[in-house]
PDB file of C-alpha atoms and ligand atoms in Angstrom:
ATOM      1  CA  MET A   1    -241.167  73.463 169.058  1.00  0.00           C
ATOM      2  CA  ASN A   2    -242.085  71.158 166.184  1.00  0.00           C
ATOM      3  CA  LYS A   3    -242.496  67.505 167.014  1.00  0.00           C
ATOM      4  CA  ILE A   4    -241.467  64.869 164.513  1.00  0.00           C
ATOM      5  CA  LEU A   5    -242.125  61.140 164.461  1.00  0.00           C
ATOM      6  CA  ILE A   6    -239.368  59.125 162.816  1.00  0.00           C
ATOM      7  CA  VAL A   7    -240.607  55.773 161.515  1.00  0.00           C
ATOM      8  CA  GLU A   8    -237.519  53.908 160.383  1.00  0.00           C
ATOM      9  CA  ASP A   9    -236.496  50.365 161.266  1.00  0.00           C
ATOM     10  CA  GLU A  10    -232.788  50.875 160.601  1.00  0.00           C
ATOM     11  CA  ILE A  11    -231.851  52.012 164.058  1.00  0.00           C
ATOM     12  CA  ALA A  12    -228.541  53.617 163.063  1.00  0.00           C
ATOM     13  CA  ILE A  13    -230.276  55.846 160.511  1.00  0.00           C
ATOM     14  CA  SER A  14    -233.119  56.577 162.863  1.00  0.00           C
ATOM     15  CA  ASP A  15    -230.744  57.589 165.673  1.00  0.00           C
ATOM     16  CA  LEU A  16    -228.679  59.773 163.388  1.00  0.00           C
ATOM     17  CA  ILE A  17    -231.749  61.632 162.156  1.00  0.00           C
ATOM     18  CA  LYS A  18    -232.956  62.107 165.717  1.00  0.00           C
ATOM     19  CA  ILE A  19    -229.649  63.532 166.932  1.00  0.00           C
ATOM     20  CA  GLU A  20    -229.341  65.927 164.006  1.00  0.00           C
ATOM     21  CA  LEU A  21    -232.917  67.124 164.203  1.00  0.00           C
ATOM     22  CA  GLU A  22    -232.698  67.663 167.927  1.00  0.00           C
ATOM     23  CA  MET A  23    -229.615  69.783 167.331  1.00  0.00           C
ATOM     24  CA  LYS A  24    -231.796  71.897 165.079  1.00  0.00           C
ATOM     25  CA  GLY A  25    -234.349  72.312 167.815  1.00  0.00           C
ATOM     26  CA  TYR A  26    -236.938  69.717 166.824  1.00  0.00           C
ATOM     27  CA  LYS A  27    -238.454  67.333 169.280  1.00  0.00           C
ATOM     28  CA  CYS A  28    -238.295  63.755 167.972  1.00  0.00           C
ATOM     29  CA  GLU A  29    -239.646  60.339 168.740  1.00  0.00           C
ATOM     30  CA  THR A  30    -238.548  57.171 167.015  1.00  0.00           C
ATOM     31  CA  VAL A  31    -240.475  54.018 166.288  1.00  0.00           C
ATOM     32  CA  TYR A  32    -239.220  50.981 164.426  1.00  0.00           C
ATOM     33  CA  ASP A  33    -242.274  49.230 163.085  1.00  0.00           C
ATOM     34  CA  GLY A  34    -245.371  50.248 161.186  1.00  0.00           C
ATOM     35  CA  GLU A  35    -247.933  48.889 163.555  1.00  0.00           C
ATOM     36  CA  LYS A  36    -246.497  50.659 166.551  1.00  0.00           C
ATOM     37  CA  ALA A  37    -246.194  53.833 164.500  1.00  0.00           C
ATOM     38  CA  ALA A  38    -249.957  53.701 163.900  1.00  0.00           C
ATOM     39  CA  ASP A  39    -250.504  53.493 167.661  1.00  0.00           C
ATOM     40  CA  TYR A  40    -248.274  56.498 168.257  1.00  0.00           C
ATOM     41  CA  LEU A  41    -249.987  58.510 165.548  1.00  0.00           C
ATOM     42  CA  GLU A  42    -253.388  57.747 166.945  1.00  0.00           C
ATOM     43  CA  SER A  43    -252.567  58.679 170.503  1.00  0.00           C
ATOM     44  CA  LYS A  44    -250.087  61.538 170.170  1.00  0.00           C
ATOM     45  CA  LYS A  45    -249.770  64.746 168.240  1.00  0.00           C
ATOM     46  CA  TYR A  46    -246.947  65.350 165.776  1.00  0.00           C
ATOM     47  CA  ASP A  47    -246.185  68.107 163.293  1.00  0.00           C
ATOM     48  CA  LEU A  48    -244.556  65.862 160.713  1.00  0.00           C
ATOM     49  CA  VAL A  49    -243.763  62.203 160.046  1.00  0.00           C
ATOM     50  CA  LEU A  50    -240.612  60.850 158.422  1.00  0.00           C
ATOM     51  CA  LEU A  51    -241.648  57.535 157.004  1.00  0.00           C
ATOM     52  CA  ASP A  52    -239.549  54.679 155.723  1.00  0.00           C
ATOM     53  CA  ILE A  53    -241.206  52.417 153.162  1.00  0.00           C
ATOM     54  CA  MET A  54    -239.934  48.951 153.975  1.00  0.00           C
ATOM     55  CA  LEU A  55    -241.005  48.407 157.563  1.00  0.00           C
ATOM     56  CA  PRO A  56    -241.901  45.391 159.679  1.00  0.00           C
ATOM     57  CA  ASN A  57    -245.597  44.549 160.130  1.00  0.00           C
ATOM     58  CA  VAL A  58    -247.207  47.443 158.285  1.00  0.00           C
ATOM     59  CA  ASP A  59    -245.240  49.025 155.438  1.00  0.00           C
ATOM     60  CA  GLY A  60    -244.891  52.720 154.726  1.00  0.00           C
ATOM     61  CA  TYR A  61    -247.561  52.802 152.004  1.00  0.00           C
ATOM     62  CA  GLU A  62    -250.166  51.194 154.227  1.00  0.00           C
ATOM     63  CA  LEU A  63    -249.217  53.475 157.049  1.00  0.00           C
ATOM     64  CA  LEU A  64    -249.475  56.532 154.826  1.00  0.00           C
ATOM     65  CA  LYS A  65    -253.012  55.549 153.805  1.00  0.00           C
ATOM     66  CA  TYR A  66    -253.861  55.175 157.455  1.00  0.00           C
ATOM     67  CA  ILE A  67    -252.314  58.535 158.379  1.00  0.00           C
ATOM     68  CA  LYS A  68    -254.261  60.309 155.642  1.00  0.00           C
ATOM     69  CA  GLN A  69    -257.500  58.920 157.048  1.00  0.00           C
ATOM     70  CA  ILE A  70    -256.911  60.107 160.575  1.00  0.00           C
ATOM     71  CA  SER A  71    -255.100  63.424 160.205  1.00  0.00           C
ATOM     72  CA  GLU A  72    -253.712  66.215 158.057  1.00  0.00           C
ATOM     73  CA  ILE A  73    -250.188  65.668 159.254  1.00  0.00           C
ATOM     74  CA  PRO A  74    -247.445  66.132 156.619  1.00  0.00           C
ATOM     75  CA  VAL A  75    -245.391  63.100 155.635  1.00  0.00           C
ATOM     76  CA  ILE A  76    -241.944  62.850 154.060  1.00  0.00           C
ATOM     77  CA  PHE A  77    -240.960  59.454 152.710  1.00  0.00           C
ATOM     78  CA  LEU A  78    -237.489  58.071 153.241  1.00  0.00           C
ATOM     79  CA  THR A  79    -236.932  55.915 150.176  1.00  0.00           C
ATOM     80  CA  ALA A  80    -234.083  53.609 149.332  1.00  0.00           C
ATOM     81  CA  LYS A  81    -231.919  54.210 146.278  1.00  0.00           C
ATOM     82  CA  ASN A  82    -233.451  53.455 142.872  1.00  0.00           C
ATOM     83  CA  GLN A  83    -236.976  53.146 144.145  1.00  0.00           C
ATOM     84  CA  THR A  84    -238.301  55.506 141.472  1.00  0.00           C
ATOM     85  CA  ILE A  85    -241.644  53.764 141.243  1.00  0.00           C
ATOM     86  CA  ASP A  86    -241.933  53.961 145.002  1.00  0.00           C
ATOM     87  CA  LYS A  87    -241.475  57.697 144.933  1.00  0.00           C
ATOM     88  CA  ILE A  88    -244.266  58.137 142.419  1.00  0.00           C
ATOM     89  CA  ASN A  89    -246.461  55.813 144.444  1.00  0.00           C
ATOM     90  CA  GLY A  90    -245.706  57.715 147.594  1.00  0.00           C
ATOM     91  CA  LEU A  91    -246.534  61.084 146.109  1.00  0.00           C
ATOM     92  CA  ASN A  92    -249.727  59.710 144.565  1.00  0.00           C
ATOM     93  CA  LEU A  93    -250.772  58.457 147.947  1.00  0.00           C
ATOM     94  CA  GLY A  94    -250.349  61.912 149.393  1.00  0.00           C
ATOM     95  CA  ALA A  95    -246.826  62.122 150.770  1.00  0.00           C
ATOM     96  CA  ASP A  96    -245.569  65.717 150.791  1.00  0.00           C
ATOM     97  CA  ASP A  97    -242.057  64.934 149.706  1.00  0.00           C
ATOM     98  CA  TYR A  98    -239.458  62.211 149.720  1.00  0.00           C
ATOM     99  CA  VAL A  99    -235.751  61.930 150.426  1.00  0.00           C
ATOM    100  CA  THR A 100    -233.596  59.205 148.927  1.00  0.00           C
ATOM    101  CA  LYS A 101    -231.284  57.255 151.211  1.00  0.00           C
ATOM    102  CA  PRO A 102    -228.416  57.739 151.747  1.00  0.00           C
ATOM    103  CA  PHE A 103    -229.117  61.451 152.129  1.00  0.00           C
ATOM    104  CA  GLU A 104    -227.339  64.465 153.481  1.00  0.00           C
ATOM    105  CA  VAL A 105    -228.846  65.534 156.770  1.00  0.00           C
ATOM    106  CA  ARG A 106    -228.823  69.132 155.549  1.00  0.00           C
ATOM    107  CA  GLU A 107    -230.997  68.145 152.620  1.00  0.00           C
ATOM    108  CA  LEU A 108    -233.427  66.359 154.892  1.00  0.00           C
ATOM    109  CA  ILE A 109    -233.641  69.372 157.185  1.00  0.00           C
ATOM    110  CA  ALA A 110    -234.203  71.711 154.246  1.00  0.00           C
ATOM    111  CA  ARG A 111    -237.075  69.539 153.066  1.00  0.00           C
ATOM    112  CA  ILE A 112    -238.597  69.302 156.517  1.00  0.00           C
ATOM    113  CA  GLU A 113    -238.450  73.080 156.849  1.00  0.00           C
ATOM    114  CA  ALA A 114    -240.015  73.557 153.419  1.00  0.00           C
ATOM    115  CA  VAL A 115    -242.888  71.184 154.196  1.00  0.00           C
ATOM    116  CA  LEU A 116    -243.519  72.712 157.613  1.00  0.00           C
ATOM    117  CA  ARG A 117    -243.521  76.150 156.046  1.00  0.00           C
ATOM    118  CA  ARG A 118    -246.102  74.991 153.529  1.00  0.00           C
ATOM    119  CA  TYR A 119    -248.261  73.861 156.422  1.00  0.00           C
ATOM    120  CA  ASN A 120    -247.538  77.080 158.309  1.00  0.00           C
ATOM    121  CA  LYS A 121    -246.115  75.139 161.159  1.00  0.00           C
ATOM    122  CA  VAL A 122    -242.841  76.976 161.476  1.00  0.00           C
ATOM    123  CA  ASN A 123    -242.459  78.948 164.661  1.00  0.00           C
ATOM    124  CA  GLU A 124    -241.247  82.107 163.031  1.00  0.00           C
ATOM    125  CA  THR A 125    -240.300  83.943 166.152  1.00  0.00           C
ATOM    126  CA  GLN A 126    -238.609  82.872 169.324  1.00  0.00           C
ATOM    127  CA  LYS A 127    -238.367  84.967 172.409  1.00  0.00           C
ATOM    128  CA  ILE A 128    -235.656  84.898 175.029  1.00  0.00           C
ATOM    129  CA  TYR A 129    -235.573  87.583 177.676  1.00  0.00           C
ATOM    130  CA  ASN A 130    -236.142  90.898 175.905  1.00  0.00           C
ATOM    131  CA  ILE A 131    -234.905  89.549 172.585  1.00  0.00           C
ATOM    132  CA  GLU A 132    -237.113  88.473 169.719  1.00  0.00           C
ATOM    133  CA  VAL A 133    -235.612  86.380 166.952  1.00  0.00           C
ATOM    134  CA  ASN A 134    -237.396  85.831 163.651  1.00  0.00           C
ATOM    135  CA  VAL A 135    -235.814  82.775 162.065  1.00  0.00           C
ATOM    136  CA  VAL A 136    -237.595  83.234 158.750  1.00  0.00           C
ATOM    137  CA  ALA A 137    -236.833  86.911 158.170  1.00  0.00           C
ATOM    138  CA  ARG A 138    -233.560  86.463 160.092  1.00  0.00           C
ATOM    139  CA  THR A 139    -234.068  89.583 162.135  1.00  0.00           C
ATOM    140  CA  VAL A 140    -233.386  90.244 165.797  1.00  0.00           C
ATOM    141  CA  LYS A 141    -235.051  92.781 168.010  1.00  0.00           C
ATOM    142  CA  LYS A 142    -234.028  93.825 171.469  1.00  0.00           C
ATOM    143  CA  ASP A 143    -236.654  95.719 173.446  1.00  0.00           C
ATOM    144  CA  GLY A 144    -238.534  96.068 170.168  1.00  0.00           C
ATOM    145  CA  LYS A 145    -235.593  97.689 168.381  1.00  0.00           C
ATOM    146  CA  GLU A 146    -233.834  95.941 165.552  1.00  0.00           C
ATOM    147  CA  VAL A 147    -230.258  94.861 166.202  1.00  0.00           C
ATOM    148  CA  SER A 148    -228.067  94.206 163.219  1.00  0.00           C
ATOM    149  CA  LEU A 149    -226.182  90.907 163.290  1.00  0.00           C
ATOM    150  CA  THR A 150    -223.831  89.455 160.722  1.00  0.00           C
ATOM    151  CA  PRO A 151    -225.035  86.183 159.106  1.00  0.00           C
ATOM    152  CA  LYS A 152    -222.636  84.138 161.249  1.00  0.00           C
ATOM    153  CA  GLU A 153    -223.650  85.930 164.413  1.00  0.00           C
ATOM    154  CA  PHE A 154    -227.256  85.151 163.579  1.00  0.00           C
ATOM    155  CA  ASP A 155    -226.507  81.461 162.909  1.00  0.00           C
ATOM    156  CA  LEU A 156    -224.654  81.276 166.187  1.00  0.00           C
ATOM    157  CA  LEU A 157    -227.508  82.885 168.083  1.00  0.00           C
ATOM    158  CA  GLU A 158    -229.973  80.488 166.458  1.00  0.00           C
ATOM    159  CA  LEU A 159    -227.807  77.529 167.448  1.00  0.00           C
ATOM    160  CA  LEU A 160    -227.569  78.745 171.040  1.00  0.00           C
ATOM    161  CA  ILE A 161    -231.326  79.238 171.233  1.00  0.00           C
ATOM    162  CA  GLN A 162    -232.070  75.828 169.759  1.00  0.00           C
ATOM    163  CA  ASN A 163    -229.838  74.282 172.391  1.00  0.00           C
ATOM    164  CA  LYS A 164    -230.643  76.596 175.266  1.00  0.00           C
ATOM    165  CA  ASN A 165    -229.537  75.355 178.665  1.00  0.00           C
ATOM    166  CA  PHE A 166    -227.281  72.769 177.036  1.00  0.00           C
ATOM    167  CA  ALA A 167    -223.535  73.219 176.958  1.00  0.00           C
ATOM    168  CA  LEU A 168    -222.290  73.123 173.381  1.00  0.00           C
ATOM    169  CA  TYR A 169    -218.800  72.055 172.442  1.00  0.00           C
ATOM    170  CA  ARG A 170    -216.757  74.734 170.712  1.00  0.00           C
ATOM    171  CA  GLU A 171    -215.897  72.238 167.971  1.00  0.00           C
ATOM    172  CA  THR A 172    -219.545  71.422 167.336  1.00  0.00           C
ATOM    173  CA  MET A 173    -220.536  75.067 167.295  1.00  0.00           C
ATOM    174  CA  PHE A 174    -217.808  75.962 164.863  1.00  0.00           C
ATOM    175  CA  GLU A 175    -218.637  73.090 162.556  1.00  0.00           C
ATOM    176  CA  LYS A 176    -222.355  73.871 162.626  1.00  0.00           C
ATOM    177  CA  VAL A 177    -221.995  77.564 161.939  1.00  0.00           C
ATOM    178  CA  TRP A 178    -218.952  77.703 159.682  1.00  0.00           C
ATOM    179  CA  GLY A 179    -219.416  74.305 158.057  1.00  0.00           C
ATOM    180  CA  GLU A 180    -215.712  73.596 158.345  1.00  0.00           C
ATOM    181  CA  ASP A 181    -213.538  71.495 160.588  1.00  0.00           C
ATOM    182  CA  PHE A 182    -212.585  73.196 163.792  1.00  0.00           C
ATOM    183  CA  GLU A 183    -209.031  74.410 164.110  1.00  0.00           C
ATOM    184  CA  PHE A 184    -207.812  74.660 167.628  1.00  0.00           C
ATOM    185  CA  GLU A 185    -205.987  77.921 167.362  1.00  0.00           C
ATOM    186  CA  THR A 186    -208.915  79.770 165.861  1.00  0.00           C
ATOM    187  CA  ARG A 187    -210.479  82.581 167.867  1.00  0.00           C
ATOM    188  CA  THR A 188    -213.229  83.219 165.349  1.00  0.00           C
ATOM    189  CA  LEU A 189    -215.918  81.543 167.422  1.00  0.00           C
ATOM    190  CA  ASP A 190    -214.932  83.307 170.628  1.00  0.00           C
ATOM    191  CA  LEU A 191    -214.885  86.633 168.855  1.00  0.00           C
ATOM    192  CA  HIS A 192    -218.382  86.090 167.523  1.00  0.00           C
ATOM    193  CA  ILE A 193    -219.601  85.090 170.972  1.00  0.00           C
ATOM    194  CA  GLN A 194    -218.149  88.290 172.396  1.00  0.00           C
ATOM    195  CA  ARG A 195    -219.905  90.305 169.717  1.00  0.00           C
ATOM    196  CA  LEU A 196    -223.231  88.597 170.428  1.00  0.00           C
ATOM    197  CA  ARG A 197    -222.902  89.156 174.156  1.00  0.00           C
ATOM    198  CA  LYS A 198    -222.200  92.792 173.567  1.00  0.00           C
ATOM    199  CA  LYS A 199    -224.804  93.501 170.911  1.00  0.00           C
ATOM    200  CA  LEU A 200    -227.613  91.733 172.746  1.00  0.00           C
ATOM    201  CA  ASP A 201    -226.535  92.421 176.280  1.00  0.00           C
ATOM    202  CA  LEU A 202    -226.235  88.703 177.019  1.00  0.00           C
ATOM    203  CA  LYS A 203    -222.977  88.894 178.915  1.00  0.00           C
ATOM    204  CA  ASP A 204    -224.237  86.865 181.871  1.00  0.00           C
ATOM    205  CA  LYS A 205    -226.543  84.661 179.820  1.00  0.00           C
ATOM    206  CA  ILE A 206    -224.146  83.225 177.256  1.00  0.00           C
ATOM    207  CA  LYS A 207    -221.960  81.329 179.665  1.00  0.00           C
ATOM    208  CA  THR A 208    -218.486  80.043 179.071  1.00  0.00           C
ATOM    209  CA  VAL A 209    -218.447  76.380 180.076  1.00  0.00           C
ATOM    210  CA  TYR A 210    -215.023  75.358 181.231  1.00  0.00           C
ATOM    211  CA  LYS A 211    -213.250  72.965 178.855  1.00  0.00           C
ATOM    212  CA  ILE A 212    -216.404  72.554 176.764  1.00  0.00           C
ATOM    213  CA  GLY A 213    -217.640  75.713 175.111  1.00  0.00           C
ATOM    214  CA  TYR A 214    -220.692  77.864 175.571  1.00  0.00           C
ATOM    215  CA  MET A 215    -224.227  77.688 176.829  1.00  0.00           C
ATOM    216  CA  LEU A 216    -227.179  80.023 176.606  1.00  0.00           C
ATOM    217  CA  GLU A 217    -228.873  80.051 179.968  1.00  0.00           C
ATOM    218  CA  VAL A 218    -232.581  80.755 179.890  1.00  0.00           C
TER     219      VAL A 218
HETATM  220 CA1  LIG B 301    -236.589  49.863 156.252  1.00  0.00          CA
END
């Protein structure tokens, strides 16, 4: 599981990023000032840093210089609107990418994935029970034999794995996988769950959670 340090002093933004990234299966820590961030980076191990530029005590540029001296860890800058010069500065200093605020979380996640891939830090395969899921090739094997899933079934399986042992709300699952608002009468989600259970023999493992939704028990 990739671990990300979020250095952002706007707590609302920081919290939002953390929640969304954790939904995607990342492990996150947040820190709100540059000096403390340096302490964290010195004492703990992360796979990537999301770094705001305007920060209390030590700003993002200074922190980036510091990071580059102590480790090879990839950095994505979170820049405010219209800070074009900042972006150039950031990339010159060795940031791997930048995202302009306000940003779409999907865009941020896509950039994080791209940077991690460049650093070969993506965990390509995940194993649960006798099932092996390759999230890059998007293939699934059960007992070493490939099982064919539809794209939505795969997305759903990925979501369940990322949130294993956590009950997921049906609404959330639907919105994550189908990218649309949940309609109460729809059986689409339940149908896909049934298909997954059947195809992967996960009948007892993908649990129905009363009044909430579903949970993959591992
Ligand atoms: Ca800031």
